[in-house]
């Protein structure tokens, strides 16, 4: 539809029960993995940091104007979906991949991608392995019931290789098993493996194999049937990307210059985008002020681990990140 087209006015659906519950408790609750750099990890003071944490903080700022109203709740591969299905958490991050059956069978919907990654493999250099094809017969630590486990089985079967799975649900226990030598290989998304490797006292003792076997969008999951909450989660994430596309940072959000474009003015509160979602007109500005645009989130959380931005660059820089128009 062209820019000059007039959109019909449609009556809004009943208010979001999730948003009502969030406002009643005064907090938004997000599920993340407990030891998952650069997505979610407590720092030395116990303060949660990471890409997923900042996505949650942006949501809290969009809703309340206060990023401190984000509550981070650790989940595991086995507890994450029941936690969001039951309402124990309002939104699930936790490096959770978008798949067909999760949307068609679990009563959940993928709201927004905040990261593009793929499944990789980390080994100790002392193992003498440099390629995936050399892992025949290896013991591999993997969380049960995850896409990681299913894809692993399919890849080894297709390549006529065998492996011995060591099934552990708790991410911290998986790490302990790998470091103790109980399993030869640690597999999960490439980014998480890179982050884990860089947190070790001697990162060069470990080798991230060059191949990854999937392409996976990671991001936010919510319960189906709450369209207003879907709008809020989805468009808050998009707003961070849109801000980077238009050069609006945490430092400039309150002073965008003398003649901001109409796109920037809408992002910062002109028009009725916020009220159509039950939010303040400055919802996006509040989110950007709290965490910065997507590139700032990346630089704060992923860049310190030496991670190349790769597919998470903006679309006009060769990546996959872009926002549909905010209008």
mmCIF file with all atom_site columns, N, CA and C in Angstrom, residues 193-243:
data_model
loop_
_atom_site.group_PDB
_atom_site.id
_atom_site.type_symbol
_atom_site.label_atom_id
_atom_site.label_alt_id
_atom_site.label_comp_id
_atom_site.label_asym_id
_atom_site.label_entity_id
_atom_site.label_seq_id
_atom_site.pdbx_PDB_ins_code
_atom_site.Cartn_x
_atom_site.Cartn_y
_atom_site.Cartn_z
_atom_site.occupancy
_atom_site.B_iso_or_equiv
_atom_site.pdbx_formal_charge
_atom_site.auth_seq_id
_atom_site.auth_comp_id
_atom_site.auth_asym_id
_atom_site.auth_atom_id
_atom_site.pdbx_PDB_model_num
ATOM 1   N N  . UNK A 1 193 ? 28.381 -20.651 22.272 1.00 0.00 ? 193 UNK A N  1
ATOM 2   C CA . UNK A 1 193 ? 29.649 -21.358 22.438 1.00 0.00 ? 193 UNK A CA 1
ATOM 3   C C  . UNK A 1 193 ? 30.825 -20.383 22.432 1.00 0.00 ? 193 UNK A C  1
ATOM 4   N N  . UNK A 1 194 ? 30.772 -19.402 21.538 1.00 0.00 ? 194 UNK A N  1
ATOM 5   C CA . UNK A 1 194 ? 31.839 -18.402 21.484 1.00 0.00 ? 194 UNK A CA 1
ATOM 6   C C  . UNK A 1 194 ? 31.912 -17.625 22.796 1.00 0.00 ? 194 UNK A C  1
ATOM 7   N N  . UNK A 1 195 ? 30.736 -17.234 23.303 1.00 0.00 ? 195 UNK A N  1
ATOM 8   C CA . UNK A 1 195 ? 30.697 -16.515 24.567 1.00 0.00 ? 195 UNK A CA 1
ATOM 9   C C  . UNK A 1 195 ? 31.246 -17.342 25.714 1.00 0.00 ? 195 UNK A C  1
ATOM 10  N N  . UNK A 1 196 ? 30.864 -18.630 25.760 1.00 0.00 ? 196 UNK A N  1
ATOM 11  C CA . UNK A 1 196 ? 31.366 -19.521 26.807 1.00 0.00 ? 196 UNK A CA 1
ATOM 12  C C  . UNK A 1 196 ? 32.882 -19.658 26.710 1.00 0.00 ? 196 UNK A C  1
ATOM 13  N N  . UNK A 1 197 ? 33.386 -19.872 25.501 1.00 0.00 ? 197 UNK A N  1
ATOM 14  C CA . UNK A 1 197 ? 34.836 -20.046 25.312 1.00 0.00 ? 197 UNK A CA 1
ATOM 15  C C  . UNK A 1 197 ? 35.604 -18.838 25.827 1.00 0.00 ? 197 UNK A C  1
ATOM 16  N N  . UNK A 1 198 ? 35.093 -17.649 25.541 1.00 0.00 ? 198 UNK A N  1
ATOM 17  C CA . UNK A 1 198 ? 35.809 -16.438 25.928 1.00 0.00 ? 198 UNK A CA 1
ATOM 18  C C  . UNK A 1 198 ? 35.771 -16.181 27.432 1.00 0.00 ? 198 UNK A C  1
ATOM 19  N N  . UNK A 1 199 ? 34.881 -16.843 28.165 1.00 0.00 ? 199 UNK A N  1
ATOM 20  C CA . UNK A 1 199 ? 34.837 -16.667 29.617 1.00 0.00 ? 199 UNK A CA 1
ATOM 21  C C  . UNK A 1 199 ? 35.781 -17.612 30.344 1.00 0.00 ? 199 UNK A C  1
ATOM 22  N N  . UNK A 1 200 ? 36.418 -18.536 29.603 1.00 0.00 ? 200 UNK A N  1
ATOM 23  C CA . UNK A 1 200 ? 37.308 -19.503 30.246 1.00 0.00 ? 200 UNK A CA 1
ATOM 24  C C  . UNK A 1 200 ? 38.679 -18.886 30.527 1.00 0.00 ? 200 UNK A C  1
ATOM 25  N N  . UNK A 1 201 ? 39.355 -19.350 31.596 1.00 0.00 ? 201 UNK A N  1
ATOM 26  C CA . UNK A 1 201 ? 40.680 -18.796 31.916 1.00 0.00 ? 201 UNK A CA 1
ATOM 27  C C  . UNK A 1 201 ? 41.678 -18.918 30.768 1.00 0.00 ? 201 UNK A C  1
ATOM 28  N N  . UNK A 1 202 ? 41.593 -20.010 30.002 1.00 0.00 ? 202 UNK A N  1
ATOM 29  C CA . UNK A 1 202 ? 42.473 -20.220 28.856 1.00 0.00 ? 202 UNK A CA 1
ATOM 30  C C  . UNK A 1 202 ? 41.623 -20.552 27.625 1.00 0.00 ? 202 UNK A C  1
ATOM 31  N N  . UNK A 1 203 ? 41.061 -19.522 26.965 1.00 0.00 ? 203 UNK A N  1
ATOM 32  C CA . UNK A 1 203 ? 40.184 -19.780 25.817 1.00 0.00 ? 203 UNK A CA 1
ATOM 33  C C  . UNK A 1 203 ? 40.831 -20.614 24.717 1.00 0.00 ? 203 UNK A C  1
ATOM 34  N N  . UNK A 1 204 ? 42.153 -20.497 24.547 1.00 0.00 ? 204 UNK A N  1
ATOM 35  C CA . UNK A 1 204 ? 42.815 -21.224 23.473 1.00 0.00 ? 204 UNK A CA 1
ATOM 36  C C  . UNK A 1 204 ? 42.898 -22.721 23.741 1.00 0.00 ? 204 UNK A C  1
ATOM 37  N N  . UNK A 1 205 ? 42.512 -23.147 24.944 1.00 0.00 ? 205 UNK A N  1
ATOM 38  C CA . UNK A 1 205 ? 42.439 -24.591 25.205 1.00 0.00 ? 205 UNK A CA 1
ATOM 39  C C  . UNK A 1 205 ? 41.249 -25.220 24.495 1.00 0.00 ? 205 UNK A C  1
ATOM 40  N N  . UNK A 1 206 ? 40.376 -24.380 23.944 1.00 0.00 ? 206 UNK A N  1
ATOM 41  C CA . UNK A 1 206 ? 39.152 -24.871 23.315 1.00 0.00 ? 206 UNK A CA 1
ATOM 42  C C  . UNK A 1 206 ? 39.094 -24.404 21.863 1.00 0.00 ? 206 UNK A C  1
ATOM 43  N N  . UNK A 1 207 ? 38.485 -25.231 21.030 1.00 0.00 ? 207 UNK A N  1
ATOM 44  C CA . UNK A 1 207 ? 38.368 -24.925 19.605 1.00 0.00 ? 207 UNK A CA 1
ATOM 45  C C  . UNK A 1 207 ? 36.909 -24.972 19.190 1.00 0.00 ? 207 UNK A C  1
ATOM 46  N N  . UNK A 1 208 ? 36.424 -23.891 18.596 1.00 0.00 ? 208 UNK A N  1
ATOM 47  C CA . UNK A 1 208 ? 35.091 -23.875 18.007 1.00 0.00 ? 208 UNK A CA 1
ATOM 48  C C  . UNK A 1 208 ? 35.231 -24.364 16.568 1.00 0.00 ? 208 UNK A C  1
ATOM 49  N N  . UNK A 1 209 ? 34.651 -25.522 16.272 1.00 0.00 ? 209 UNK A N  1
ATOM 50  C CA . UNK A 1 209 ? 34.787 -26.091 14.936 1.00 0.00 ? 209 UNK A CA 1
ATOM 51  C C  . UNK A 1 209 ? 34.185 -25.140 13.904 1.00 0.00 ? 209 UNK A C  1
ATOM 52  N N  . UNK A 1 210 ? 34.748 -25.089 12.690 1.00 0.00 ? 210 UNK A N  1
ATOM 53  C CA . UNK A 1 210 ? 34.348 -24.069 11.721 1.00 0.00 ? 210 UNK A CA 1
ATOM 54  C C  . UNK A 1 210 ? 32.960 -24.254 11.131 1.00 0.00 ? 210 UNK A C  1
ATOM 55  N N  . UNK A 1 211 ? 32.412 -25.472 11.188 1.00 0.00 ? 211 UNK A N  1
ATOM 56  C CA . UNK A 1 211 ? 31.101 -25.707 10.569 1.00 0.00 ? 211 UNK A CA 1
ATOM 57  C C  . UNK A 1 211 ? 29.967 -25.459 11.568 1.00 0.00 ? 211 UNK A C  1
ATOM 58  N N  . UNK A 1 212 ? 28.885 -24.890 11.091 1.00 0.00 ? 212 UNK A N  1
ATOM 59  C CA . UNK A 1 212 ? 27.642 -24.938 11.847 1.00 0.00 ? 212 UNK A CA 1
ATOM 60  C C  . UNK A 1 212 ? 26.605 -25.636 10.969 1.00 0.00 ? 212 UNK A C  1
ATOM 61  N N  . UNK A 1 213 ? 25.637 -26.304 11.584 1.00 0.00 ? 213 UNK A N  1
ATOM 62  C CA . UNK A 1 213 ? 24.760 -27.207 10.832 1.00 0.00 ? 213 UNK A CA 1
ATOM 63  C C  . UNK A 1 213 ? 23.325 -26.697 10.706 1.00 0.00 ? 213 UNK A C  1
ATOM 64  N N  . UNK A 1 214 ? 23.068 -25.474 11.177 1.00 0.00 ? 214 UNK A N  1
ATOM 65  C CA . UNK A 1 214 ? 21.727 -24.895 11.052 1.00 0.00 ? 214 UNK A CA 1
ATOM 66  C C  . UNK A 1 214 ? 21.827 -23.392 10.841 1.00 0.00 ? 214 UNK A C  1
ATOM 67  N N  . UNK A 1 215 ? 20.692 -22.814 10.489 1.00 0.00 ? 215 UNK A N  1
ATOM 68  C CA . UNK A 1 215 ? 20.517 -21.357 10.507 1.00 0.00 ? 215 UNK A CA 1
ATOM 69  C C  . UNK A 1 215 ? 19.289 -21.104 11.360 1.00 0.00 ? 215 UNK A C  1
ATOM 70  N N  . UNK A 1 216 ? 19.440 -20.391 12.471 1.00 0.00 ? 216 UNK A N  1
ATOM 71  C CA . UNK A 1 216 ? 18.354 -20.302 13.450 1.00 0.00 ? 216 UNK A CA 1
ATOM 72  C C  . UNK A 1 216 ? 18.098 -18.871 13.910 1.00 0.00 ? 216 UNK A C  1
ATOM 73  N N  . UNK A 1 217 ? 16.858 -18.395 13.749 1.00 0.00 ? 217 UNK A N  1
ATOM 74  C CA . UNK A 1 217 ? 16.475 -17.133 14.389 1.00 0.00 ? 217 UNK A CA 1
ATOM 75  C C  . UNK A 1 217 ? 16.120 -17.384 15.853 1.00 0.00 ? 217 UNK A C  1
ATOM 76  N N  . UNK A 1 218 ? 16.709 -16.606 16.736 1.00 0.00 ? 218 UNK A N  1
ATOM 77  C CA . UNK A 1 218 ? 16.444 -16.713 18.170 1.00 0.00 ? 218 UNK A CA 1
ATOM 78  C C  . UNK A 1 218 ? 15.696 -15.466 18.623 1.00 0.00 ? 218 UNK A C  1
ATOM 79  N N  . UNK A 1 219 ? 14.856 -15.615 19.640 1.00 0.00 ? 219 UNK A N  1
ATOM 80  C CA . UNK A 1 219 ? 14.153 -14.428 20.119 1.00 0.00 ? 219 UNK A CA 1
ATOM 81  C C  . UNK A 1 219 ? 13.025 -14.729 21.067 1.00 0.00 ? 219 UNK A C  1
ATOM 82  N N  . UNK A 1 220 ? 11.986 -13.889 21.007 1.00 0.00 ? 220 UNK A N  1
ATOM 83  C CA . UNK A 1 220 ? 10.936 -13.847 22.022 1.00 0.00 ? 220 UNK A CA 1
ATOM 84  C C  . UNK A 1 220 ? 9.755  -14.746 21.674 1.00 0.00 ? 220 UNK A C  1
ATOM 85  N N  . UNK A 1 221 ? 9.280  -15.471 22.680 1.00 0.00 ? 221 UNK A N  1
ATOM 86  C CA . UNK A 1 221 ? 8.083  -16.307 22.565 1.00 0.00 ? 221 UNK A CA 1
ATOM 87  C C  . UNK A 1 221 ? 7.050  -15.865 23.588 1.00 0.00 ? 221 UNK A C  1
ATOM 88  N N  . UNK A 1 222 ? 5.768  -15.862 23.174 1.00 0.00 ? 222 UNK A N  1
ATOM 89  C CA . UNK A 1 222 ? 4.672  -15.550 24.092 1.00 0.00 ? 222 UNK A CA 1
ATOM 90  C C  . UNK A 1 222 ? 3.536  -16.540 23.846 1.00 0.00 ? 222 UNK A C  1
ATOM 91  N N  . UNK A 1 223 ? 2.520  -16.474 24.701 1.00 0.00 ? 223 UNK A N  1
ATOM 92  C CA . UNK A 1 223 ? 1.354  -17.332 24.512 1.00 0.00 ? 223 UNK A CA 1
ATOM 93  C C  . UNK A 1 223 ? 0.524  -16.835 23.336 1.00 0.00 ? 223 UNK A C  1
ATOM 94  N N  . UNK A 1 224 ? -0.063 -17.767 22.587 1.00 0.00 ? 224 UNK A N  1
ATOM 95  C CA . UNK A 1 224 ? -0.955 -17.396 21.494 1.00 0.00 ? 224 UNK A CA 1
ATOM 96  C C  . UNK A 1 224 ? -2.258 -16.798 22.032 1.00 0.00 ? 224 UNK A C  1
ATOM 97  N N  . UNK A 1 225 ? -2.895 -15.992 21.195 1.00 0.00 ? 225 UNK A N  1
ATOM 98  C CA . UNK A 1 225 ? -4.225 -15.495 21.522 1.00 0.00 ? 225 UNK A CA 1
ATOM 99  C C  . UNK A 1 225 ? -4.256 -14.144 22.197 1.00 0.00 ? 225 UNK A C  1
ATOM 100 N N  . UNK A 1 226 ? -3.081 -13.526 22.376 1.00 0.00 ? 226 UNK A N  1
ATOM 101 C CA . UNK A 1 226 ? -3.029 -12.198 23.005 1.00 0.00 ? 226 UNK A CA 1
ATOM 102 C C  . UNK A 1 226 ? -2.354 -11.262 22.008 1.00 0.00 ? 226 UNK A C  1
ATOM 103 N N  . UNK A 1 227 ? -3.141 -10.785 21.064 1.00 0.00 ? 227 UNK A N  1
ATOM 104 C CA . UNK A 1 227 ? -2.581 -10.026 19.947 1.00 0.00 ? 227 UNK A CA 1
ATOM 105 C C  . UNK A 1 227 ? -1.970 -8.700  20.375 1.00 0.00 ? 227 UNK A C  1
ATOM 106 N N  . UNK A 1 228 ? -2.552 -8.061  21.374 1.00 0.00 ? 228 UNK A N  1
ATOM 107 C CA . UNK A 1 228 ? -1.997 -6.783  21.822 1.00 0.00 ? 228 UNK A CA 1
ATOM 108 C C  . UNK A 1 228 ? -0.619 -6.979  22.434 1.00 0.00 ? 228 UNK A C  1
ATOM 109 N N  . UNK A 1 229 ? -0.447 -8.027  23.210 1.00 0.00 ? 229 UNK A N  1
ATOM 110 C CA . UNK A 1 229 ? 0.851  -8.318  23.798 1.00 0.00 ? 229 UNK A CA 1
ATOM 111 C C  . UNK A 1 229 ? 1.857  -8.696  22.703 1.00 0.00 ? 229 UNK A C  1
ATOM 112 N N  . UNK A 1 230 ? 1.411  -9.432  21.702 1.00 0.00 ? 230 UNK A N  1
ATOM 113 C CA . UNK A 1 230 ? 2.267  -9.743  20.554 1.00 0.00 ? 230 UNK A CA 1
ATOM 114 C C  . UNK A 1 230 ? 2.753  -8.462  19.889 1.00 0.00 ? 230 UNK A C  1
ATOM 115 N N  . UNK A 1 231 ? 1.836  -7.504  19.678 1.00 0.00 ? 231 UNK A N  1
ATOM 116 C CA . UNK A 1 231 ? 2.221  -6.228  19.073 1.00 0.00 ? 231 UNK A CA 1
ATOM 117 C C  . UNK A 1 231 ? 3.314  -5.533  19.888 1.00 0.00 ? 231 UNK A C  1
ATOM 118 N N  . UNK A 1 232 ? 3.148  -5.519  21.204 1.00 0.00 ? 232 UNK A N  1
ATOM 119 C CA . UNK A 1 232 ? 4.090  -4.803  22.067 1.00 0.00 ? 232 UNK A CA 1
ATOM 120 C C  . UNK A 1 232 ? 5.469  -5.440  22.024 1.00 0.00 ? 232 UNK A C  1
ATOM 121 N N  . UNK A 1 233 ? 5.524  -6.769  22.169 1.00 0.00 ? 233 UNK A N  1
ATOM 122 C CA . UNK A 1 233 ? 6.813  -7.465  22.180 1.00 0.00 ? 233 UNK A CA 1
ATOM 123 C C  . UNK A 1 233 ? 7.495  -7.336  20.819 1.00 0.00 ? 233 UNK A C  1
ATOM 124 N N  . UNK A 1 234 ? 6.728  -7.569  19.766 1.00 0.00 ? 234 UNK A N  1
ATOM 125 C CA . UNK A 1 234 ? 7.292  -7.531  18.413 1.00 0.00 ? 234 UNK A CA 1
ATOM 126 C C  . UNK A 1 234 ? 7.800  -6.141  18.048 1.00 0.00 ? 234 UNK A C  1
ATOM 127 N N  . UNK A 1 235 ? 6.964  -5.118  18.265 1.00 0.00 ? 235 UNK A N  1
ATOM 128 C CA . UNK A 1 235 ? 7.326  -3.782  17.786 1.00 0.00 ? 235 UNK A CA 1
ATOM 129 C C  . UNK A 1 235 ? 8.325  -3.079  18.689 1.00 0.00 ? 235 UNK A C  1
ATOM 130 N N  . UNK A 1 236 ? 8.433  -3.496  19.939 1.00 0.00 ? 236 UNK A N  1
ATOM 131 C CA . UNK A 1 236 ? 9.502  -2.956  20.772 1.00 0.00 ? 236 UNK A CA 1
ATOM 132 C C  . UNK A 1 236 ? 10.856 -3.424  20.254 1.00 0.00 ? 236 UNK A C  1
ATOM 133 N N  . UNK A 1 237 ? 10.948 -4.696  19.866 1.00 0.00 ? 237 UNK A N  1
ATOM 134 C CA . UNK A 1 237 ? 12.195 -5.184  19.287 1.00 0.00 ? 237 UNK A CA 1
ATOM 135 C C  . UNK A 1 237 ? 12.485 -4.495  17.949 1.00 0.00 ? 237 UNK A C  1
ATOM 136 N N  . UNK A 1 238 ? 11.457 -4.367  17.121 1.00 0.00 ? 238 UNK A N  1
ATOM 137 C CA . UNK A 1 238 ? 11.641 -3.680  15.848 1.00 0.00 ? 238 UNK A CA 1
ATOM 138 C C  . UNK A 1 238 ? 12.084 -2.234  16.051 1.00 0.00 ? 238 UNK A C  1
ATOM 139 N N  . UNK A 1 239 ? 11.565 -1.585  17.095 1.00 0.00 ? 239 UNK A N  1
ATOM 140 C CA . UNK A 1 239 ? 11.901 -0.180  17.328 1.00 0.00 ? 239 UNK A CA 1
ATOM 141 C C  . UNK A 1 239 ? 13.393 0.000   17.567 1.00 0.00 ? 239 UNK A C  1
ATOM 142 N N  . UNK A 1 240 ? 14.040 -0.959  18.233 1.00 0.00 ? 240 UNK A N  1
ATOM 143 C CA . UNK A 1 240 ? 15.478 -0.861  18.464 1.00 0.00 ? 240 UNK A CA 1
ATOM 144 C C  . UNK A 1 240 ? 16.246 -0.952  17.152 1.00 0.00 ? 240 UNK A C  1
ATOM 145 N N  . UNK A 1 241 ? 15.761 -1.797  16.239 1.00 0.00 ? 241 UNK A N  1
ATOM 146 C CA . UNK A 1 241 ? 16.407 -1.926  14.933 1.00 0.00 ? 241 UNK A CA 1
ATOM 147 C C  . UNK A 1 241 ? 16.135 -0.686  14.079 1.00 0.00 ? 241 UNK A C  1
ATOM 148 N N  . UNK A 1 242 ? 14.883 -0.224  14.091 1.00 0.00 ? 242 UNK A N  1
ATOM 149 C CA . UNK A 1 242 ? 14.511 0.982   13.342 1.00 0.00 ? 242 UNK A CA 1
ATOM 150 C C  . UNK A 1 242 ? 15.344 2.181   13.800 1.00 0.00 ? 242 UNK A C  1
ATOM 151 N N  . UNK A 1 243 ? 15.587 2.237   15.113 1.00 0.00 ? 243 UNK A N  1
ATOM 152 C CA . UNK A 1 243 ? 16.401 3.332   15.649 1.00 0.00 ? 243 UNK A CA 1
ATOM 153 C C  . UNK A 1 243 ? 17.811 3.285   15.080 1.00 0.00 ? 243 UNK A C  1
#
